[in-house]
Amino acid sequence: MSATDVDGARAAGTGAPARSTTPLAGASGEKRRMSLTHKRNLRLGLLFISPWIIGVAVFIVYPVTYSIGLSFTRYSGMATPTWVGVQNYITAFSDPLVAKATGNTLFYAIIAVPLGLVVALTLAIAMNQNVREVAWYRTIFYAPSLIPAFAMSFIFIVFLNPQFGVFNQVIGLFGGANVNLLGDPTGVKIAIILMAQFGAGNAALIFLAGLRNVPKTVYEAARVDGAGPIRQFFSITFPLLTPVLLFNLITGVSGALQVFTEAFVITNGSGDPDGGALFYMMYLYKTAFGFAELGYASALAVLLFLTGLALALLIFWLSRRFVNYDVDAA
């Protein structure tokens, strides 16, 4: 007696329905059709995103890979690259101008990024007020960020001119002496940091979106419990804005490491006075296109990429301590 007959006899003796061991042909056919549907959808999806894939491959993957390879060579852009191994990296760590540019960039990042976050959050809170003219306020606060960096740099050159600039004219009204910020190594960095705050409108819009996303019921419950505006900000608003803060912090650090246009325009590409405005990206640019050392410049670019990546990973690791994604935990 076969196993099928035994199962049938047992089912008959117990009154239970017989168990069939025949494979479900319909199920396998359905799986096959689903598999074909998935493959067709995958092909269509790849077809639609193919422009993005090609763009990433041509404008990101290939240049980065080529630059990494070029960083191990001596190359002027004209002759054939000559393999030098890690010599470019050894030179970078002993180059005093690299140390100078790195110090200037870190000085800028340490001050400009936190200050920019505070300014952007302040603007966002002002843009979130429930008043009739709020649309005008949002336009006014955001408008400076639309000015191109090179145009803003020219404006600051005139604004900070030691002879006839508005800045020194205001100081003169209070009996102060003229100040030449652009002629001082530290002053020029301070001027560029202040200039960067005019672009805080972009980060402010992102903060504003985060503010609009905070449930109003949370504030209503806090007011019922007697919490004032300051307590509401530090107990509700700020904790729930930490994901937005993380995003703006990452983009701010990335932008600070690549500061270039303002310093290049203000100093006419020299990085003076006394190298005070010689930022890392400016030195990289001068090395590549001023000194025709593309191999060495590629090594500097790789080091900048690794530094930015390390800082981003560090920020993400630290974010586990302060970023809050749970409304109930606020």
Tab-separated table of C-alpha atoms in Angstrom:
chain	number	residue	atom	x	y	z
A	1	MET	CA	0.000	0.000	0.000
A	2	SER	CA	1.338	3.347	-0.942
A	3	ALA	CA	1.756	6.304	1.428
A	4	THR	CA	-1.137	8.036	-0.292
A	5	ASP	CA	-3.471	5.062	0.340
A	6	VAL	CA	-2.426	4.928	3.989
A	7	ASP	CA	-3.202	8.627	4.469
A	8	GLY	CA	-6.576	8.100	2.797
A	9	ALA	CA	-7.439	5.131	5.007
A	10	ARG	CA	-6.506	7.025	8.142
A	11	ALA	CA	-8.604	9.949	7.091
A	12	ALA	CA	-11.561	7.667	6.404
A	13	GLY	CA	-11.227	5.985	9.806
A	14	THR	CA	-11.131	9.249	11.701
A	15	GLY	CA	-13.648	11.144	9.638
A	16	ALA	CA	-11.014	13.770	8.710
A	17	PRO	CA	-10.666	14.920	5.134
A	18	ALA	CA	-8.049	13.162	3.096
A	19	ARG	CA	-4.738	14.991	2.701
A	20	SER	CA	-3.650	15.371	-0.879
A	21	THR	CA	0.034	15.126	-1.737
A	22	THR	CA	-0.426	16.347	-5.300
A	23	PRO	CA	1.767	19.465	-5.955
A	24	LEU	CA	-0.124	22.716	-6.504
A	25	ALA	CA	0.530	23.452	-10.118
A	26	GLY	CA	-1.331	26.754	-9.932
A	27	ALA	CA	0.931	28.074	-7.173
A	28	SER	CA	4.105	27.414	-9.147
A	29	GLY	CA	2.603	29.062	-12.202
A	30	GLU	CA	1.631	32.092	-10.139
A	31	LYS	CA	5.164	32.325	-8.753
A	32	ARG	CA	6.537	32.133	-12.288
A	33	ARG	CA	4.234	34.933	-13.410
A	34	MET	CA	5.205	37.023	-10.393
A	35	SER	CA	8.865	36.450	-11.170
A	36	LEU	CA	8.372	37.577	-14.764
A	37	THR	CA	6.483	40.654	-13.536
A	38	HIS	CA	9.272	41.535	-11.127
A	39	LYS	CA	11.891	41.164	-13.850
A	40	ARG	CA	9.883	43.366	-16.200
A	41	ASN	CA	9.426	46.003	-13.496
A	42	LEU	CA	13.144	45.861	-12.726
A	43	ARG	CA	14.025	46.427	-16.380
A	44	LEU	CA	11.610	49.355	-16.600
A	45	GLY	CA	12.953	50.812	-13.367
A	46	LEU	CA	16.550	50.575	-14.572
A	47	LEU	CA	15.510	52.155	-17.875
A	48	PHE	CA	13.930	55.147	-16.143
A	49	ILE	CA	16.854	55.749	-13.767
A	50	SER	CA	19.495	55.058	-16.420
A	51	PRO	CA	20.161	58.819	-16.984
A	52	TRP	CA	20.968	59.153	-13.281
A	53	ILE	CA	23.151	56.025	-13.326
A	54	ILE	CA	25.047	57.282	-16.373
A	55	GLY	CA	25.454	60.717	-14.790
A	56	VAL	CA	26.819	59.286	-11.538
A	57	ALA	CA	29.175	56.975	-13.419
A	58	VAL	CA	30.478	59.695	-15.773
A	59	PHE	CA	30.606	62.697	-13.438
A	60	ILE	CA	31.296	61.087	-10.033
A	61	VAL	CA	32.597	57.506	-10.159
A	62	TYR	CA	34.996	57.996	-13.078
A	63	PRO	CA	36.474	61.356	-11.914
A	64	VAL	CA	36.964	60.070	-8.358
A	65	THR	CA	38.585	56.843	-9.572
A	66	TYR	CA	40.774	58.741	-12.057
A	67	SER	CA	41.800	61.254	-9.392
A	68	ILE	CA	42.777	58.482	-6.974
A	69	GLY	CA	44.917	56.878	-9.653
A	70	LEU	CA	46.437	60.235	-10.610
A	71	SER	CA	47.367	60.945	-6.984
A	72	PHE	CA	50.106	58.316	-7.223
A	73	THR	CA	51.770	60.035	-10.188
A	74	ARG	CA	53.630	63.189	-11.119
A	75	TYR	CA	51.529	64.817	-13.827
A	76	SER	CA	51.547	68.337	-15.253
A	77	GLY	CA	48.538	67.913	-17.509
A	78	MET	CA	50.653	67.807	-20.657
A	79	ALA	CA	53.225	65.004	-20.484
A	80	THR	CA	52.590	61.364	-19.624
A	81	PRO	CA	51.992	60.754	-15.897
A	82	THR	CA	54.992	59.343	-14.032
A	83	TRP	CA	54.405	56.854	-11.228
A	84	VAL	CA	55.750	58.097	-7.870
A	85	GLY	CA	53.803	55.906	-5.457
A	86	VAL	CA	52.876	57.554	-2.152
A	87	GLN	CA	55.398	60.377	-2.549
A	88	ASN	CA	52.636	62.952	-3.106
A	89	TYR	CA	51.022	62.005	0.201
A	90	ILE	CA	54.349	62.181	2.034
A	91	THR	CA	54.939	65.634	0.542
A	92	ALA	CA	51.446	66.758	1.578
A	93	PHE	CA	52.062	65.907	5.231
A	94	SER	CA	55.338	67.860	5.232
A	95	ASP	CA	54.165	70.833	3.127
A	96	PRO	CA	53.913	73.983	5.317
A	97	LEU	CA	51.350	75.512	2.959
A	98	VAL	CA	49.106	72.480	3.415
A	99	ALA	CA	49.358	72.953	7.176
A	100	LYS	CA	48.573	76.666	6.776
A	101	ALA	CA	45.575	75.996	4.524
A	102	THR	CA	44.282	73.243	6.803
A	103	GLY	CA	44.521	75.515	9.841
A	104	ASN	CA	42.624	78.304	8.066
A	105	THR	CA	39.925	75.865	6.935
A	106	LEU	CA	39.487	74.406	10.423
A	107	PHE	CA	39.308	77.922	11.897
A	108	TYR	CA	36.563	78.746	9.426
A	109	ALA	CA	34.651	75.504	10.001
A	110	ILE	CA	34.774	75.651	13.810
A	111	ILE	CA	33.290	79.146	13.846
A	112	ALA	CA	31.180	79.351	10.684
A	113	VAL	CA	29.270	76.065	11.013
A	114	PRO	CA	27.885	76.530	14.576
A	115	LEU	CA	27.244	80.220	13.921
A	116	GLY	CA	25.436	79.366	10.691
A	117	LEU	CA	23.220	76.830	12.463
A	118	VAL	CA	22.265	79.390	15.116
A	119	VAL	CA	21.528	82.058	12.506
A	120	ALA	CA	19.515	79.643	10.355
A	121	LEU	CA	17.466	78.393	13.313
A	122	THR	CA	16.805	81.978	14.436
A	123	LEU	CA	15.631	82.903	10.949
A	124	ALA	CA	13.424	79.806	10.815
A	125	ILE	CA	11.745	80.694	14.103
A	126	ALA	CA	11.140	84.246	12.817
A	127	MET	CA	9.740	82.838	9.564
A	128	ASN	CA	7.408	80.544	11.514
A	129	GLN	CA	5.567	83.304	13.393
A	130	ASN	CA	1.811	83.473	12.939
A	131	VAL	CA	1.534	87.046	11.651
A	132	ARG	CA	-0.001	88.503	8.514
A	133	GLU	CA	3.296	89.737	7.077
A	134	VAL	CA	5.102	86.398	7.530
A	135	ALA	CA	5.290	85.819	3.757
A	136	TRP	CA	7.207	89.094	3.353
A	137	TYR	CA	9.513	88.175	6.227
A	138	ARG	CA	10.284	84.820	4.650
A	139	THR	CA	11.110	86.494	1.349
A	140	ILE	CA	13.354	89.094	2.986
A	141	PHE	CA	15.217	86.552	5.119
A	142	TYR	CA	15.721	84.125	2.243
A	143	ALA	CA	16.588	86.654	-0.489
A	144	PRO	CA	20.290	87.153	0.503
A	145	SER	CA	20.986	83.449	-0.043
A	146	LEU	CA	20.048	83.913	-3.716
A	147	ILE	CA	22.949	86.318	-4.295
A	148	PRO	CA	25.848	84.477	-5.979
A	149	ALA	CA	28.948	84.065	-3.828
A	150	PHE	CA	31.175	86.063	-6.162
A	151	ALA	CA	28.703	88.969	-6.195
A	152	MET	CA	28.427	88.936	-2.400
A	153	SER	CA	32.224	88.959	-2.224
A	154	PHE	CA	32.402	92.148	-4.294
A	155	ILE	CA	29.739	93.705	-2.072
A	156	PHE	CA	31.817	92.926	1.017
A	157	ILE	CA	34.953	94.369	-0.579
A	158	VAL	CA	33.156	97.689	-0.958
A	159	PHE	CA	31.393	97.379	2.389
A	160	LEU	CA	34.662	96.773	4.297
A	161	ASN	CA	36.836	99.208	2.370
A	162	PRO	CA	39.084	100.935	4.963
A	163	GLN	CA	38.722	104.373	3.309
A	164	PHE	CA	35.107	104.762	2.226
A	165	GLY	CA	33.365	101.527	3.257
A	166	VAL	CA	30.061	101.642	5.113
A	167	PHE	CA	31.522	99.554	7.948
A	168	ASN	CA	34.201	102.121	8.754
A	169	GLN	CA	31.826	105.024	8.254
A	170	VAL	CA	29.580	103.584	10.964
A	171	ILE	CA	32.605	103.134	13.243
A	172	GLY	CA	33.578	106.752	12.526
A	173	LEU	CA	30.196	107.968	13.731
A	174	PHE	CA	31.121	106.670	17.196
A	175	GLY	CA	34.613	108.149	17.071
A	176	GLY	CA	36.414	104.908	16.230
A	177	ALA	CA	39.424	104.545	13.945
A	178	ASN	CA	39.237	102.852	10.574
A	179	VAL	CA	39.603	99.068	10.632
A	180	ASN	CA	41.065	97.153	7.699
A	181	LEU	CA	39.597	93.684	8.200
A	182	LEU	CA	40.634	92.546	4.740
A	183	GLY	CA	44.236	93.524	5.477
A	184	ASP	CA	44.532	91.374	8.595
A	185	PRO	CA	45.104	87.569	8.483
A	186	THR	CA	42.481	86.904	11.153
A	187	GLY	CA	40.190	89.749	10.111
A	188	VAL	CA	39.842	88.441	6.560
A	189	LYS	CA	38.713	85.061	7.883
A	190	ILE	CA	36.198	86.764	10.179
A	191	ALA	CA	34.900	88.766	7.199
A	192	ILE	CA	34.429	85.577	5.150
A	193	ILE	CA	32.662	83.894	8.088
A	194	LEU	CA	30.274	86.839	8.395
A	195	MET	CA	29.694	86.763	4.655
A	196	ALA	CA	28.710	83.094	4.839
A	197	GLN	CA	25.834	83.953	7.170
A	198	PHE	CA	24.034	85.697	4.312
A	199	GLY	CA	23.550	82.247	2.793
A	200	ALA	CA	21.831	80.871	5.894
A	201	GLY	CA	18.439	81.163	4.196
A	202	ASN	CA	18.776	77.701	2.634
A	203	ALA	CA	19.335	76.012	5.994
A	204	ALA	CA	16.609	78.210	7.502
A	205	LEU	CA	14.057	76.829	5.029
A	206	ILE	CA	14.949	73.284	6.066
A	207	PHE	CA	14.633	74.249	9.732
A	208	LEU	CA	11.288	75.887	8.910
A	209	ALA	CA	10.031	72.643	7.380
A	210	GLY	CA	11.048	70.855	10.572
A	211	LEU	CA	9.269	73.442	12.719
A	212	ARG	CA	6.082	73.093	10.684
A	213	ASN	CA	6.244	69.333	11.183
A	214	VAL	CA	6.157	69.499	14.995
A	215	PRO	CA	2.625	68.554	16.184
A	216	LYS	CA	0.766	71.501	17.688
A	217	THR	CA	-0.873	69.200	20.196
A	218	VAL	CA	2.507	68.751	21.890
A	219	TYR	CA	2.769	72.510	22.465
A	220	GLU	CA	-0.834	72.639	23.703
A	221	ALA	CA	-0.135	69.905	26.243
A	222	ALA	CA	3.031	71.722	27.356
A	223	ARG	CA	1.119	74.983	27.868
A	224	VAL	CA	-1.482	73.148	29.930
A	225	ASP	CA	1.361	71.856	32.108
A	226	GLY	CA	2.587	75.426	32.582
A	227	ALA	CA	5.647	75.342	30.282
A	228	GLY	CA	6.726	78.750	28.995
A	229	PRO	CA	8.207	79.554	25.562
A	230	ILE	CA	11.812	78.885	26.635
A	231	ARG	CA	10.925	75.564	28.268
A	232	GLN	CA	8.910	74.586	25.196
A	233	PHE	CA	11.873	75.349	22.926
A	234	PHE	CA	14.423	73.281	24.844
A	235	SER	CA	12.021	70.447	25.773
A	236	ILE	CA	9.999	70.143	22.561
A	237	THR	CA	11.214	72.212	19.613
A	238	PHE	CA	14.937	71.575	19.782
A	239	PRO	CA	14.737	67.794	20.479
A	240	LEU	CA	12.317	67.297	17.579
A	241	LEU	CA	14.522	69.399	15.286
A	242	THR	CA	17.633	67.293	15.898
A	243	PRO	CA	17.164	65.219	12.685
A	244	VAL	CA	17.046	68.473	10.699
A	245	LEU	CA	19.986	69.774	12.725
A	246	LEU	CA	21.956	66.658	11.786
A	247	PHE	CA	21.291	67.235	8.079
A	248	ASN	CA	22.272	70.909	8.233
A	249	LEU	CA	25.353	70.039	10.278
A	250	ILE	CA	26.555	67.514	7.699
A	251	THR	CA	25.991	69.882	4.779
A	252	GLY	CA	27.528	72.763	6.739
A	253	VAL	CA	30.719	70.847	7.501
A	254	SER	CA	30.943	69.712	3.882
A	255	GLY	CA	30.567	73.281	2.653
A	256	ALA	CA	33.087	74.612	5.183
A	257	LEU	CA	35.750	72.167	4.016
A	258	GLN	CA	35.242	73.408	0.449
A	259	VAL	CA	35.157	77.175	1.045
A	260	PHE	CA	36.761	78.785	-1.989
A	261	THR	CA	34.869	81.422	-3.968
A	262	GLU	CA	34.693	84.149	-1.315
A	263	ALA	CA	38.383	83.924	-0.423
A	264	PHE	CA	39.428	83.729	-4.083
A	265	VAL	CA	37.484	86.850	-5.063
A	266	ILE	CA	38.406	88.927	-2.008
A	267	THR	CA	42.135	88.171	-2.245
A	268	ASN	CA	42.260	87.965	-6.046
A	269	GLY	CA	43.437	84.364	-5.752
A	270	SER	CA	46.474	85.140	-3.599
A	271	GLY	CA	45.181	84.007	-0.209
A	272	ASP	CA	46.777	87.079	1.410
A	273	PRO	CA	47.306	88.864	3.718
A	274	ASP	CA	50.037	86.594	5.058
A	275	GLY	CA	48.149	83.513	3.901
A	276	GLY	CA	45.209	84.344	6.161
A	277	ALA	CA	42.684	83.492	3.445
A	278	LEU	CA	44.586	80.562	1.960
A	279	PHE	CA	41.986	77.847	2.464
A	280	TYR	CA	42.505	74.214	1.535
A	281	MET	CA	40.448	74.338	-1.659
A	282	MET	CA	42.261	77.471	-2.819
A	283	TYR	CA	45.647	75.846	-2.307
A	284	LEU	CA	44.402	72.747	-4.115
A	285	TYR	CA	43.230	74.924	-7.018
A	286	LYS	CA	46.521	76.840	-7.170
A	287	THR	CA	48.496	73.590	-7.045
A	288	ALA	CA	46.554	72.098	-9.945
A	289	PHE	CA	46.112	75.072	-12.268
A	290	GLY	CA	48.715	77.555	-11.039
A	291	PHE	CA	51.674	75.234	-10.463
A	292	ALA	CA	50.545	72.543	-12.968
A	293	GLU	CA	50.993	69.745	-10.417
A	294	LEU	CA	47.870	67.732	-11.069
A	295	GLY	CA	49.202	64.591	-9.415
A	296	TYR	CA	49.959	66.399	-6.174
A	297	ALA	CA	46.623	68.247	-6.362
A	298	SER	CA	44.841	64.904	-6.792
A	299	ALA	CA	46.519	63.633	-3.625
A	300	LEU	CA	45.299	66.755	-1.810
A	301	ALA	CA	41.793	66.109	-3.151
A	302	VAL	CA	41.860	62.501	-1.925
A	303	LEU	CA	42.965	63.649	1.534
A	304	LEU	CA	40.126	66.191	1.582
A	305	PHE	CA	37.642	63.494	0.591
A	306	LEU	CA	38.867	61.144	3.318
A	307	THR	CA	38.735	63.948	5.886
A	308	GLY	CA	35.163	64.839	4.928
A	309	LEU	CA	34.157	61.179	5.017
A	310	ALA	CA	35.740	60.685	8.448
A	311	LEU	CA	34.010	63.775	9.846
A	312	ALA	CA	30.656	62.657	8.416
A	313	LEU	CA	31.021	59.198	9.970
A	314	LEU	CA	32.031	60.764	13.283
A	315	ILE	CA	28.999	63.059	13.249
A	316	PHE	CA	26.688	60.156	12.410
A	317	TRP	CA	28.186	58.116	15.249
A	318	LEU	CA	27.764	60.989	17.705
A	319	SER	CA	24.244	61.649	16.419
A	320	ARG	CA	23.021	58.543	18.218
A	321	ARG	CA	23.465	60.491	21.439
A	322	PHE	CA	21.501	63.610	20.520
A	323	VAL	CA	19.223	62.929	17.545
A	324	ASN	CA	15.635	62.167	18.519
A	325	TYR	CA	13.205	60.626	16.022
A	326	ASP	CA	10.413	59.857	18.492
A	327	VAL	CA	7.778	62.510	19.202
A	328	ASP	CA	6.677	60.729	22.374
A	329	ALA	CA	10.226	60.827	23.739
A	330	ALA	CA	10.452	64.618	23.470
